[in-house]
């Protein structure tokens, strides 16, 4: 059986502001449909992605900004960061984790805090190891995204 992640529901407080933000990121607008004052769906897809995001009215009861750790994989972390900042998006500096652990818990503009086993260091991974360099940003509501550089996929991926 294949299970393919297709759609992630994001809780936002201002639909039009979120739509403008994700379009500025370069996400493709697939749908903006309102059936009534109680239901509107905005569906967007990141460039090159098979998975999409959706937000709107009547889609979720989750608190705006409560989704964290959404990963966007990029081939060149520095190039991706430069492109996004050039589009007016506030993105953290590139960093890596000397502990070699899955990155979690940091957002653009947030003070770095210690996570057991995690050792965040400024700059890309020294060998530019695949899966080793990160940058973070948040949407206007605080939903948290992570850019991760992947130059060579792990076996089975």
PDB file of C-alpha atoms in Angstrom:
ATOM      1  CA  UNK A   1       0.000   0.000   0.000  1.00  0.00           C
ATOM      2  CA  UNK A   2       1.233   3.504  -0.851  1.00  0.00           C
ATOM      3  CA  UNK A   3       0.292   6.379   1.459  1.00  0.00           C
ATOM      4  CA  UNK A   4       1.100   9.708  -0.119  1.00  0.00           C
ATOM      5  CA  UNK A   5       1.005  12.880   1.975  1.00  0.00           C
ATOM      6  CA  UNK A   6      -0.994  15.268  -0.167  1.00  0.00           C
ATOM      7  CA  UNK A   7      -2.341  18.188   1.875  1.00  0.00           C
ATOM      8  CA  UNK A   8      -1.544  19.994   5.136  1.00  0.00           C
ATOM      9  CA  UNK A   9      -4.180  22.191   6.780  1.00  0.00           C
ATOM     10  CA  UNK A  10      -2.723  25.406   8.211  1.00  0.00           C
ATOM     11  CA  UNK A  11      -4.596  27.448  10.805  1.00  0.00           C
ATOM     12  CA  UNK A  12      -4.446  31.165   9.968  1.00  0.00           C
ATOM     13  CA  UNK A  13      -6.212  34.237  11.317  1.00  0.00           C
ATOM     14  CA  UNK A  14      -6.293  36.338   8.127  1.00  0.00           C
ATOM     15  CA  UNK A  15      -6.864  34.362   4.927  1.00  0.00           C
ATOM     16  CA  UNK A  16      -5.944  37.121   2.475  1.00  0.00           C
ATOM     17  CA  UNK A  17      -2.754  38.009   4.393  1.00  0.00           C
ATOM     18  CA  UNK A  18      -1.719  34.330   4.444  1.00  0.00           C
ATOM     19  CA  UNK A  19      -2.541  33.959   0.745  1.00  0.00           C
ATOM     20  CA  UNK A  20      -0.357  36.979  -0.118  1.00  0.00           C
ATOM     21  CA  UNK A  21       2.494  35.620   2.038  1.00  0.00           C
ATOM     22  CA  UNK A  22       2.507  32.173   0.419  1.00  0.00           C
ATOM     23  CA  UNK A  23       2.205  33.646  -3.070  1.00  0.00           C
ATOM     24  CA  UNK A  24       5.221  35.870  -2.242  1.00  0.00           C
ATOM     25  CA  UNK A  25       7.076  32.662  -1.296  1.00  0.00           C
ATOM     26  CA  UNK A  26       6.406  31.434  -4.818  1.00  0.00           C
ATOM     27  CA  UNK A  27       3.683  28.901  -3.973  1.00  0.00           C
ATOM     28  CA  UNK A  28       1.254  28.247  -6.847  1.00  0.00           C
ATOM     29  CA  UNK A  29      -2.374  29.187  -6.179  1.00  0.00           C
ATOM     30  CA  UNK A  30      -4.468  26.112  -7.027  1.00  0.00           C
ATOM     31  CA  UNK A  31      -7.818  27.157  -5.577  1.00  0.00           C
ATOM     32  CA  UNK A  32      -9.479  30.056  -3.789  1.00  0.00           C
ATOM     33  CA  UNK A  33     -13.119  29.158  -3.360  1.00  0.00           C
ATOM     34  CA  UNK A  34     -15.780  30.503  -1.012  1.00  0.00           C
ATOM     35  CA  UNK A  35     -19.055  28.616  -0.789  1.00  0.00           C
ATOM     36  CA  UNK A  36     -20.481  30.787   1.991  1.00  0.00           C
ATOM     37  CA  UNK A  37     -19.389  33.256   4.688  1.00  0.00           C
ATOM     38  CA  UNK A  38     -18.638  30.188   6.847  1.00  0.00           C
ATOM     39  CA  UNK A  39     -16.490  28.277   4.356  1.00  0.00           C
ATOM     40  CA  UNK A  40     -13.582  29.365   2.171  1.00  0.00           C
ATOM     41  CA  UNK A  41     -10.595  27.314   1.061  1.00  0.00           C
ATOM     42  CA  UNK A  42      -7.287  28.572  -0.308  1.00  0.00           C
ATOM     43  CA  UNK A  43      -5.080  25.799  -1.681  1.00  0.00           C
ATOM     44  CA  UNK A  44      -1.432  26.441  -2.657  1.00  0.00           C
ATOM     45  CA  UNK A  45       1.485  24.250  -3.710  1.00  0.00           C
ATOM     46  CA  UNK A  46       5.196  24.938  -3.188  1.00  0.00           C
ATOM     47  CA  UNK A  47       7.202  24.936  -6.443  1.00  0.00           C
ATOM     48  CA  UNK A  48       8.341  21.396  -7.260  1.00  0.00           C
ATOM     49  CA  UNK A  49       6.237  19.800  -4.516  1.00  0.00           C
ATOM     50  CA  UNK A  50       3.599  17.097  -4.773  1.00  0.00           C
ATOM     51  CA  UNK A  51       2.204  18.057  -1.352  1.00  0.00           C
ATOM     52  CA  UNK A  52       0.181  21.238  -0.826  1.00  0.00           C
ATOM     53  CA  UNK A  53      -1.176  23.455   1.925  1.00  0.00           C
ATOM     54  CA  UNK A  54      -4.750  24.605   2.477  1.00  0.00           C
ATOM     55  CA  UNK A  55      -6.206  27.219   4.814  1.00  0.00           C
ATOM     56  CA  UNK A  56      -9.383  29.182   5.084  1.00  0.00           C
ATOM     57  CA  UNK A  57     -12.640  29.460   6.988  1.00  0.00           C
ATOM     58  CA  UNK A  58     -14.379  26.389   8.357  1.00  0.00           C
ATOM     59  CA  UNK A  59     -11.415  24.067   7.747  1.00  0.00           C
ATOM     60  CA  UNK A  60      -9.862  23.630  11.204  1.00  0.00           C
ATOM     61  CA  UNK A  61     -10.399  24.538  14.825  1.00  0.00           C
ATOM     62  CA  UNK A  62      -6.637  24.626  15.522  1.00  0.00           C
ATOM     63  CA  UNK A  63      -5.216  27.904  16.828  1.00  0.00           C
ATOM     64  CA  UNK A  64      -3.633  30.150  14.160  1.00  0.00           C
ATOM     65  CA  UNK A  65       0.128  29.634  14.091  1.00  0.00           C
ATOM     66  CA  UNK A  66       0.044  26.301  15.919  1.00  0.00           C
ATOM     67  CA  UNK A  67       1.560  24.185  13.116  1.00  0.00           C
ATOM     68  CA  UNK A  68       5.343  23.845  13.491  1.00  0.00           C
ATOM     69  CA  UNK A  69       8.151  21.922  11.810  1.00  0.00           C
ATOM     70  CA  UNK A  70       6.984  22.000   8.196  1.00  0.00           C
ATOM     71  CA  UNK A  71       9.988  21.089   6.064  1.00  0.00           C
ATOM     72  CA  UNK A  72      10.758  22.452   2.616  1.00  0.00           C
ATOM     73  CA  UNK A  73      13.665  20.581   1.039  1.00  0.00           C
ATOM     74  CA  UNK A  74      16.036  22.626  -1.124  1.00  0.00           C
ATOM     75  CA  UNK A  75      19.105  21.744  -3.202  1.00  0.00           C
ATOM     76  CA  UNK A  76      21.108  24.806  -2.065  1.00  0.00           C
ATOM     77  CA  UNK A  77      20.273  26.317   1.331  1.00  0.00           C
ATOM     78  CA  UNK A  78      22.130  29.586   0.774  1.00  0.00           C
ATOM     79  CA  UNK A  79      20.577  30.142  -2.647  1.00  0.00           C
ATOM     80  CA  UNK A  80      17.085  29.351  -1.302  1.00  0.00           C
ATOM     81  CA  UNK A  81      17.546  31.696   1.660  1.00  0.00           C
ATOM     82  CA  UNK A  82      18.774  34.493  -0.622  1.00  0.00           C
ATOM     83  CA  UNK A  83      15.808  34.046  -2.952  1.00  0.00           C
ATOM     84  CA  UNK A  84      13.284  34.114  -0.112  1.00  0.00           C
ATOM     85  CA  UNK A  85      14.834  37.144   1.602  1.00  0.00           C
ATOM     86  CA  UNK A  86      14.874  38.809  -1.836  1.00  0.00           C
ATOM     87  CA  UNK A  87      11.113  38.232  -1.922  1.00  0.00           C
ATOM     88  CA  UNK A  88      10.754  40.055   1.422  1.00  0.00           C
ATOM     89  CA  UNK A  89      10.491  36.940   3.619  1.00  0.00           C
ATOM     90  CA  UNK A  90      12.261  37.078   7.009  1.00  0.00           C
ATOM     91  CA  UNK A  91      14.440  33.947   7.126  1.00  0.00           C
ATOM     92  CA  UNK A  92      16.910  32.950   9.849  1.00  0.00           C
ATOM     93  CA  UNK A  93      20.583  32.711   9.061  1.00  0.00           C
ATOM     94  CA  UNK A  94      21.703  29.307   7.787  1.00  0.00           C
ATOM     95  CA  UNK A  95      22.781  26.939  10.567  1.00  0.00           C
ATOM     96  CA  UNK A  96      23.684  23.314  11.223  1.00  0.00           C
ATOM     97  CA  UNK A  97      23.531  20.969  14.192  1.00  0.00           C
ATOM     98  CA  UNK A  98      26.805  19.433  15.366  1.00  0.00           C
ATOM     99  CA  UNK A  99      24.840  16.864  17.363  1.00  0.00           C
ATOM    100  CA  UNK A 100      23.597  15.407  14.095  1.00  0.00           C
ATOM    101  CA  UNK A 101      20.003  15.377  15.284  1.00  0.00           C
ATOM    102  CA  UNK A 102      16.769  16.149  13.516  1.00  0.00           C
ATOM    103  CA  UNK A 103      16.331  19.914  13.735  1.00  0.00           C
ATOM    104  CA  UNK A 104      13.357  21.195  15.712  1.00  0.00           C
ATOM    105  CA  UNK A 105      12.174  24.048  17.838  1.00  0.00           C
ATOM    106  CA  UNK A 106      13.624  27.215  16.290  1.00  0.00           C
ATOM    107  CA  UNK A 107      11.848  29.876  14.270  1.00  0.00           C
ATOM    108  CA  UNK A 108      12.882  33.032  12.478  1.00  0.00           C
ATOM    109  CA  UNK A 109      13.568  35.773  14.981  1.00  0.00           C
ATOM    110  CA  UNK A 110      13.302  33.432  17.973  1.00  0.00           C
ATOM    111  CA  UNK A 111      16.072  33.285  20.560  1.00  0.00           C
ATOM    112  CA  UNK A 112      17.852  29.950  20.292  1.00  0.00           C
ATOM    113  CA  UNK A 113      17.142  27.672  23.219  1.00  0.00           C
ATOM    114  CA  UNK A 114      18.921  24.505  24.250  1.00  0.00           C
ATOM    115  CA  UNK A 115      17.402  21.205  23.193  1.00  0.00           C
ATOM    116  CA  UNK A 116      19.039  18.144  24.766  1.00  0.00           C
ATOM    117  CA  UNK A 117      21.505  16.622  22.282  1.00  0.00           C
ATOM    118  CA  UNK A 118      21.177  19.498  19.842  1.00  0.00           C
ATOM    119  CA  UNK A 119      24.107  21.836  19.190  1.00  0.00           C
ATOM    120  CA  UNK A 120      23.068  24.577  16.786  1.00  0.00           C
ATOM    121  CA  UNK A 121      25.969  26.340  15.073  1.00  0.00           C
ATOM    122  CA  UNK A 122      25.855  29.288  12.658  1.00  0.00           C
ATOM    123  CA  UNK A 123      26.586  28.575   8.997  1.00  0.00           C
ATOM    124  CA  UNK A 124      25.933  25.604   6.741  1.00  0.00           C
ATOM    125  CA  UNK A 125      27.250  22.157   7.613  1.00  0.00           C
ATOM    126  CA  UNK A 126      31.068  22.326   7.128  1.00  0.00           C
ATOM    127  CA  UNK A 127      31.060  19.502   4.557  1.00  0.00           C
ATOM    128  CA  UNK A 128      27.656  20.582   3.219  1.00  0.00           C
ATOM    129  CA  UNK A 129      26.441  17.115   4.194  1.00  0.00           C
ATOM    130  CA  UNK A 130      23.030  16.270   2.814  1.00  0.00           C
ATOM    131  CA  UNK A 131      20.276  16.833   5.416  1.00  0.00           C
ATOM    132  CA  UNK A 132      22.741  18.900   7.472  1.00  0.00           C
ATOM    133  CA  UNK A 133      21.989  22.605   6.864  1.00  0.00           C
ATOM    134  CA  UNK A 134      18.876  24.550   7.836  1.00  0.00           C
ATOM    135  CA  UNK A 135      17.173  27.933   7.885  1.00  0.00           C
ATOM    136  CA  UNK A 136      13.793  28.760   9.381  1.00  0.00           C
ATOM    137  CA  UNK A 137      10.935  31.172   8.828  1.00  0.00           C
ATOM    138  CA  UNK A 138       7.358  31.634   9.957  1.00  0.00           C
ATOM    139  CA  UNK A 139       4.212  32.793   8.215  1.00  0.00           C
ATOM    140  CA  UNK A 140       2.420  35.911   9.538  1.00  0.00           C
ATOM    141  CA  UNK A 141       0.513  33.789  12.104  1.00  0.00           C
ATOM    142  CA  UNK A 142       3.616  31.958  13.342  1.00  0.00           C
ATOM    143  CA  UNK A 143       3.221  28.612  11.546  1.00  0.00           C
ATOM    144  CA  UNK A 144       6.842  27.438  11.470  1.00  0.00           C
ATOM    145  CA  UNK A 145       8.767  26.283   8.416  1.00  0.00           C
ATOM    146  CA  UNK A 146      12.242  24.751   8.070  1.00  0.00           C
ATOM    147  CA  UNK A 147      14.354  24.878   4.926  1.00  0.00           C
ATOM    148  CA  UNK A 148      16.607  21.810   4.785  1.00  0.00           C
ATOM    149  CA  UNK A 149      19.378  21.279   2.277  1.00  0.00           C
ATOM    150  CA  UNK A 150      19.272  17.814   0.698  1.00  0.00           C
ATOM    151  CA  UNK A 151      21.872  17.188  -1.990  1.00  0.00           C
ATOM    152  CA  UNK A 152      21.765  13.397  -1.969  1.00  0.00           C
ATOM    153  CA  UNK A 153      18.768  11.415  -0.772  1.00  0.00           C
ATOM    154  CA  UNK A 154      19.116   8.695   1.834  1.00  0.00           C
ATOM    155  CA  UNK A 155      18.560   5.156   0.482  1.00  0.00           C
ATOM    156  CA  UNK A 156      14.902   4.370  -0.104  1.00  0.00           C
ATOM    157  CA  UNK A 157      13.926   8.017  -0.437  1.00  0.00           C
TER     158      UNK A 157
END
